[in-house]
Amino acid sequence: MVEVAPAPAPATIKAPKKKAAKPKKTGPTVGELIVKAVSASKERNGVSLPALKKVLSSGGYDVEKNNSRVKLAVKSLVSKGTLLQTKGTGASGSFKLNKAKAEAKKSTEKAVPKVKAAAKKPAAAKKPKKATAKKPAVKKAAGAKKATKSAKAKKPAAPKKAKAAKPKTAKPKAAKPSKSAPKTK
């Protein structure tokens, strides 16, 4: 007799492990922290980058670990116009708050709630009867325009006076290369 080997146990199929989603931090962003630090400063010429980092680290932010984020945030705030760079280039130098930008932002924040409230009231007050009344008026105006065009066409054309002919000098135009033609170097 032939001996039969026992059948191997069925392999358990393992699902690929999913990466654990990192919880999002709920605190203020680096840019917001920088703006707060610069606005709290009383320096006339602005806050230098090392002083800014000291303020952030004293506030509990790990500057050594997130040094590149601090630099990127400073650069982006300068490019947006939130901060003004008084000295230096890039992320180095001194920075102060752009007061014109801050005042404009405050005025828009105050105006936004008023606009929303005003927009809701006219929407409820609209009546469909007014909209239907406007449509015939538009059609009448279009009919009136057609009538004036036909009246102009019926008038006989007045003879034009002959103007003294001036000799025109033709300037030679330079041939422009076409975009589709390949350029030769």
mmCIF file of C-alpha atoms in Angstrom:
data_model
loop_
_atom_site.group_PDB
_atom_site.id
_atom_site.type_symbol
_atom_site.label_atom_id
_atom_site.label_comp_id
_atom_site.label_asym_id
_atom_site.label_seq_id
_atom_site.Cartn_x
_atom_site.Cartn_y
_atom_site.Cartn_z
ATOM 1 C CA MET A 1 0.000 0.000 0.000
ATOM 2 C CA VAL A 2 0.992 3.506 -0.662
ATOM 3 C CA GLU A 3 1.215 5.870 2.224
ATOM 4 C CA VAL A 4 -0.328 9.287 1.703
ATOM 5 C CA ALA A 5 1.261 12.332 3.328
ATOM 6 C CA PRO A 6 -1.088 14.379 5.486
ATOM 7 C CA ALA A 7 -2.517 17.440 3.739
ATOM 8 C CA PRO A 8 -0.940 20.732 4.854
ATOM 9 C CA ALA A 9 -3.135 22.964 6.982
ATOM 10 C CA PRO A 10 -4.746 25.753 4.996
ATOM 11 C CA ALA A 11 -2.691 28.962 5.222
ATOM 12 C CA THR A 12 -4.421 31.780 6.966
ATOM 13 C CA ILE A 13 -4.669 34.851 4.768
ATOM 14 C CA LYS A 14 -3.535 37.950 6.548
ATOM 15 C CA ALA A 15 -4.957 41.292 5.511
ATOM 16 C CA PRO A 16 -2.321 43.938 4.850
ATOM 17 C CA LYS A 17 -1.844 46.154 7.865
ATOM 18 C CA LYS A 18 -3.218 49.643 7.544
ATOM 19 C CA LYS A 19 -1.089 52.506 8.718
ATOM 20 C CA ALA A 20 -2.439 54.134 11.801
ATOM 21 C CA ALA A 21 -3.751 57.582 10.991
ATOM 22 C CA LYS A 22 -1.952 60.283 12.903
ATOM 23 C CA PRO A 23 -4.304 62.445 14.906
ATOM 24 C CA LYS A 24 -4.394 66.025 13.702
ATOM 25 C CA LYS A 25 -3.155 68.601 16.121
ATOM 26 C CA THR A 26 -5.830 70.981 17.203
ATOM 27 C CA GLY A 27 -3.579 73.790 18.388
ATOM 28 C CA PRO A 28 -2.710 76.938 16.476
ATOM 29 C CA THR A 29 -0.486 76.677 13.409
ATOM 30 C CA VAL A 30 3.134 77.815 13.372
ATOM 31 C CA GLY A 31 2.160 80.881 11.348
ATOM 32 C CA GLU A 32 -0.426 81.917 13.921
ATOM 33 C CA LEU A 33 2.107 81.474 16.730
ATOM 34 C CA ILE A 34 4.635 83.623 14.863
ATOM 35 C CA VAL A 35 2.096 86.389 14.231
ATOM 36 C CA LYS A 36 1.146 86.401 17.921
ATOM 37 C CA ALA A 37 4.801 86.555 18.979
ATOM 38 C CA VAL A 38 5.621 89.415 16.597
ATOM 39 C CA SER A 39 2.501 91.385 17.548
ATOM 40 C CA ALA A 40 3.318 91.007 21.265
ATOM 41 C CA SER A 41 6.811 92.380 20.700
ATOM 42 C CA LYS A 42 7.443 96.052 21.425
ATOM 43 C CA GLU A 43 10.632 96.245 19.329
ATOM 44 C CA ARG A 44 10.684 99.233 17.012
ATOM 45 C CA ASN A 45 12.679 97.565 14.247
ATOM 46 C CA GLY A 46 10.929 94.210 14.516
ATOM 47 C CA VAL A 47 11.801 90.831 15.996
ATOM 48 C CA SER A 48 14.882 88.938 14.857
ATOM 49 C CA LEU A 49 14.581 85.270 13.953
ATOM 50 C CA PRO A 50 16.571 84.036 17.007
ATOM 51 C CA ALA A 51 14.400 86.152 19.315
ATOM 52 C CA LEU A 52 11.300 84.797 17.588
ATOM 53 C CA LYS A 53 12.507 81.229 18.157
ATOM 54 C CA LYS A 54 13.100 81.990 21.848
ATOM 55 C CA VAL A 55 9.562 83.290 22.224
ATOM 56 C CA LEU A 56 8.145 80.207 20.484
ATOM 57 C CA SER A 57 10.190 77.808 22.634
ATOM 58 C CA SER A 58 9.150 79.621 25.826
ATOM 59 C CA GLY A 59 5.542 79.189 24.687
ATOM 60 C CA GLY A 60 5.965 75.405 24.540
ATOM 61 C CA TYR A 61 6.746 74.933 20.831
ATOM 62 C CA ASP A 62 9.637 72.581 19.998
ATOM 63 C CA VAL A 63 11.741 74.841 17.767
ATOM 64 C CA GLU A 64 14.708 72.462 17.433
ATOM 65 C CA LYS A 65 12.493 69.708 16.038
ATOM 66 C CA ASN A 66 10.461 72.009 13.780
ATOM 67 C CA ASN A 67 13.133 74.509 12.715
ATOM 68 C CA SER A 68 12.363 74.104 9.010
ATOM 69 C CA ARG A 69 8.640 74.655 9.626
ATOM 70 C CA VAL A 70 9.388 77.886 11.434
ATOM 71 C CA LYS A 71 11.511 79.134 8.531
ATOM 72 C CA LEU A 72 8.898 78.146 5.937
ATOM 73 C CA ALA A 73 6.148 79.810 7.961
ATOM 74 C CA VAL A 74 8.150 83.039 8.228
ATOM 75 C CA LYS A 75 8.828 83.050 4.478
ATOM 76 C CA SER A 76 5.174 82.434 3.640
ATOM 77 C CA LEU A 77 3.982 85.157 6.020
ATOM 78 C CA VAL A 78 6.380 87.615 4.379
ATOM 79 C CA SER A 79 5.216 86.627 0.879
ATOM 80 C CA LYS A 80 1.543 86.973 1.901
ATOM 81 C CA GLY A 81 2.238 90.397 3.354
ATOM 82 C CA THR A 82 1.291 89.587 6.939
ATOM 83 C CA LEU A 83 4.860 90.258 8.096
ATOM 84 C CA LEU A 84 7.258 92.896 6.850
ATOM 85 C CA GLN A 85 10.944 92.076 6.675
ATOM 86 C CA THR A 86 12.890 95.054 7.978
ATOM 87 C CA LYS A 87 16.367 93.496 7.709
ATOM 88 C CA GLY A 88 17.904 90.502 5.983
ATOM 89 C CA THR A 89 16.693 88.162 3.270
ATOM 90 C CA GLY A 90 14.790 84.894 3.272
ATOM 91 C CA ALA A 91 13.968 83.608 6.739
ATOM 92 C CA SER A 92 16.811 85.510 8.406
ATOM 93 C CA GLY A 93 16.669 89.080 9.590
ATOM 94 C CA SER A 94 14.098 91.072 11.497
ATOM 95 C CA PHE A 95 10.345 90.980 11.052
ATOM 96 C CA LYS A 96 7.473 93.168 12.158
ATOM 97 C CA LEU A 97 3.724 93.034 11.677
ATOM 98 C CA ASN A 98 2.270 94.702 8.581
ATOM 99 C CA LYS A 99 -0.211 97.101 10.184
ATOM 100 C CA ALA A 100 -1.971 97.974 6.916
ATOM 101 C CA LYS A 101 -2.696 94.316 6.240
ATOM 102 C CA ALA A 102 -3.870 93.719 9.821
ATOM 103 C CA GLU A 103 -6.274 96.690 9.700
ATOM 104 C CA ALA A 104 -7.689 95.559 6.354
ATOM 105 C CA LYS A 105 -8.245 92.061 7.742
ATOM 106 C CA LYS A 106 -10.082 93.414 10.804
ATOM 107 C CA SER A 107 -12.379 95.577 8.671
ATOM 108 C CA THR A 108 -13.292 92.667 6.393
ATOM 109 C CA GLU A 109 -14.026 90.426 9.378
ATOM 110 C CA LYS A 110 -16.447 93.003 10.766
ATOM 111 C CA ALA A 111 -18.134 93.546 7.393
ATOM 112 C CA VAL A 112 -18.724 89.872 6.602
ATOM 113 C CA PRO A 113 -21.489 89.212 9.188
ATOM 114 C CA LYS A 114 -23.411 92.303 8.048
ATOM 115 C CA VAL A 115 -23.309 91.181 4.423
ATOM 116 C CA LYS A 116 -24.616 87.721 5.266
ATOM 117 C CA ALA A 117 -27.521 89.119 7.269
ATOM 118 C CA ALA A 118 -28.398 91.598 4.533
ATOM 119 C CA ALA A 119 -28.284 88.910 1.862
ATOM 120 C CA LYS A 120 -30.845 86.736 3.634
ATOM 121 C CA LYS A 121 -33.513 89.457 3.928
ATOM 122 C CA PRO A 122 -33.875 90.317 0.201
ATOM 123 C CA ALA A 123 -33.954 86.626 -0.715
ATOM 124 C CA ALA A 124 -37.110 86.119 1.358
ATOM 125 C CA ALA A 125 -38.706 89.332 0.058
ATOM 126 C CA LYS A 126 -38.471 88.397 -3.645
ATOM 127 C CA LYS A 127 -41.760 87.850 -5.435
ATOM 128 C CA PRO A 128 -42.071 85.871 -8.693
ATOM 129 C CA LYS A 129 -44.578 88.396 -10.103
ATOM 130 C CA LYS A 130 -41.873 91.052 -10.459
ATOM 131 C CA ALA A 131 -39.694 88.721 -12.499
ATOM 132 C CA THR A 132 -42.491 87.995 -15.010
ATOM 133 C CA ALA A 133 -43.200 91.707 -15.393
ATOM 134 C CA LYS A 134 -39.647 92.376 -16.567
ATOM 135 C CA LYS A 135 -39.655 89.823 -19.398
ATOM 136 C CA PRO A 136 -42.220 91.562 -21.656
ATOM 137 C CA ALA A 137 -40.417 94.874 -21.207
ATOM 138 C CA VAL A 138 -37.245 93.306 -22.554
ATOM 139 C CA LYS A 139 -39.094 91.940 -25.568
ATOM 140 C CA LYS A 140 -40.591 95.355 -26.310
ATOM 141 C CA ALA A 141 -37.175 96.965 -26.187
ATOM 142 C CA ALA A 142 -35.821 94.399 -28.625
ATOM 143 C CA GLY A 143 -38.759 95.059 -30.967
ATOM 144 C CA ALA A 144 -38.118 98.795 -30.757
ATOM 145 C CA LYS A 145 -34.485 98.296 -31.736
ATOM 146 C CA LYS A 146 -35.516 96.298 -34.798
ATOM 147 C CA ALA A 147 -37.891 99.032 -35.852
ATOM 148 C CA THR A 148 -35.208 101.697 -35.648
ATOM 149 C CA LYS A 149 -32.813 99.587 -37.708
ATOM 150 C CA SER A 150 -35.381 99.135 -40.464
ATOM 151 C CA ALA A 151 -36.132 102.868 -40.454
ATOM 152 C CA LYS A 152 -32.454 103.637 -40.938
ATOM 153 C CA ALA A 153 -32.224 101.189 -43.817
ATOM 154 C CA LYS A 154 -35.117 102.872 -45.683
ATOM 155 C CA LYS A 155 -33.404 106.286 -45.764
ATOM 156 C CA PRO A 156 -31.558 106.957 -49.015
ATOM 157 C CA ALA A 157 -27.824 107.161 -48.683
ATOM 158 C CA ALA A 158 -26.447 110.687 -48.994
ATOM 159 C CA PRO A 159 -23.714 111.188 -51.588
ATOM 160 C CA LYS A 160 -20.290 111.310 -50.019
ATOM 161 C CA LYS A 161 -17.870 114.104 -50.702
ATOM 162 C CA ALA A 162 -14.667 113.134 -52.438
ATOM 163 C CA LYS A 163 -11.644 113.677 -50.243
ATOM 164 C CA ALA A 164 -8.316 114.762 -51.577
ATOM 165 C CA ALA A 165 -6.266 111.653 -52.170
ATOM 166 C CA LYS A 166 -3.099 111.511 -50.111
ATOM 167 C CA PRO A 167 -0.268 109.356 -51.353
ATOM 168 C CA LYS A 168 0.216 106.447 -48.979
ATOM 169 C CA THR A 169 3.677 105.064 -48.465
ATOM 170 C CA ALA A 170 3.748 101.363 -47.779
ATOM 171 C CA LYS A 171 6.206 100.277 -45.131
ATOM 172 C CA PRO A 172 7.736 96.852 -45.693
ATOM 173 C CA LYS A 173 6.756 94.469 -42.934
ATOM 174 C CA ALA A 174 9.282 92.072 -41.516
ATOM 175 C CA ALA A 175 8.265 88.450 -41.854
ATOM 176 C CA LYS A 176 7.536 86.907 -38.464
ATOM 177 C CA PRO A 177 8.456 83.264 -37.998
ATOM 178 C CA SER A 178 5.440 81.051 -37.491
ATOM 179 C CA LYS A 179 4.974 79.246 -34.177
ATOM 180 C CA SER A 180 4.483 75.894 -35.843
ATOM 181 C CA ALA A 181 7.748 76.035 -37.809
ATOM 182 C CA PRO A 182 10.737 74.474 -36.019
ATOM 183 C CA LYS A 183 13.383 76.908 -34.873
ATOM 184 C CA THR A 184 16.898 76.502 -36.146
ATOM 185 C CA LYS A 185 19.856 77.467 -34.040
#
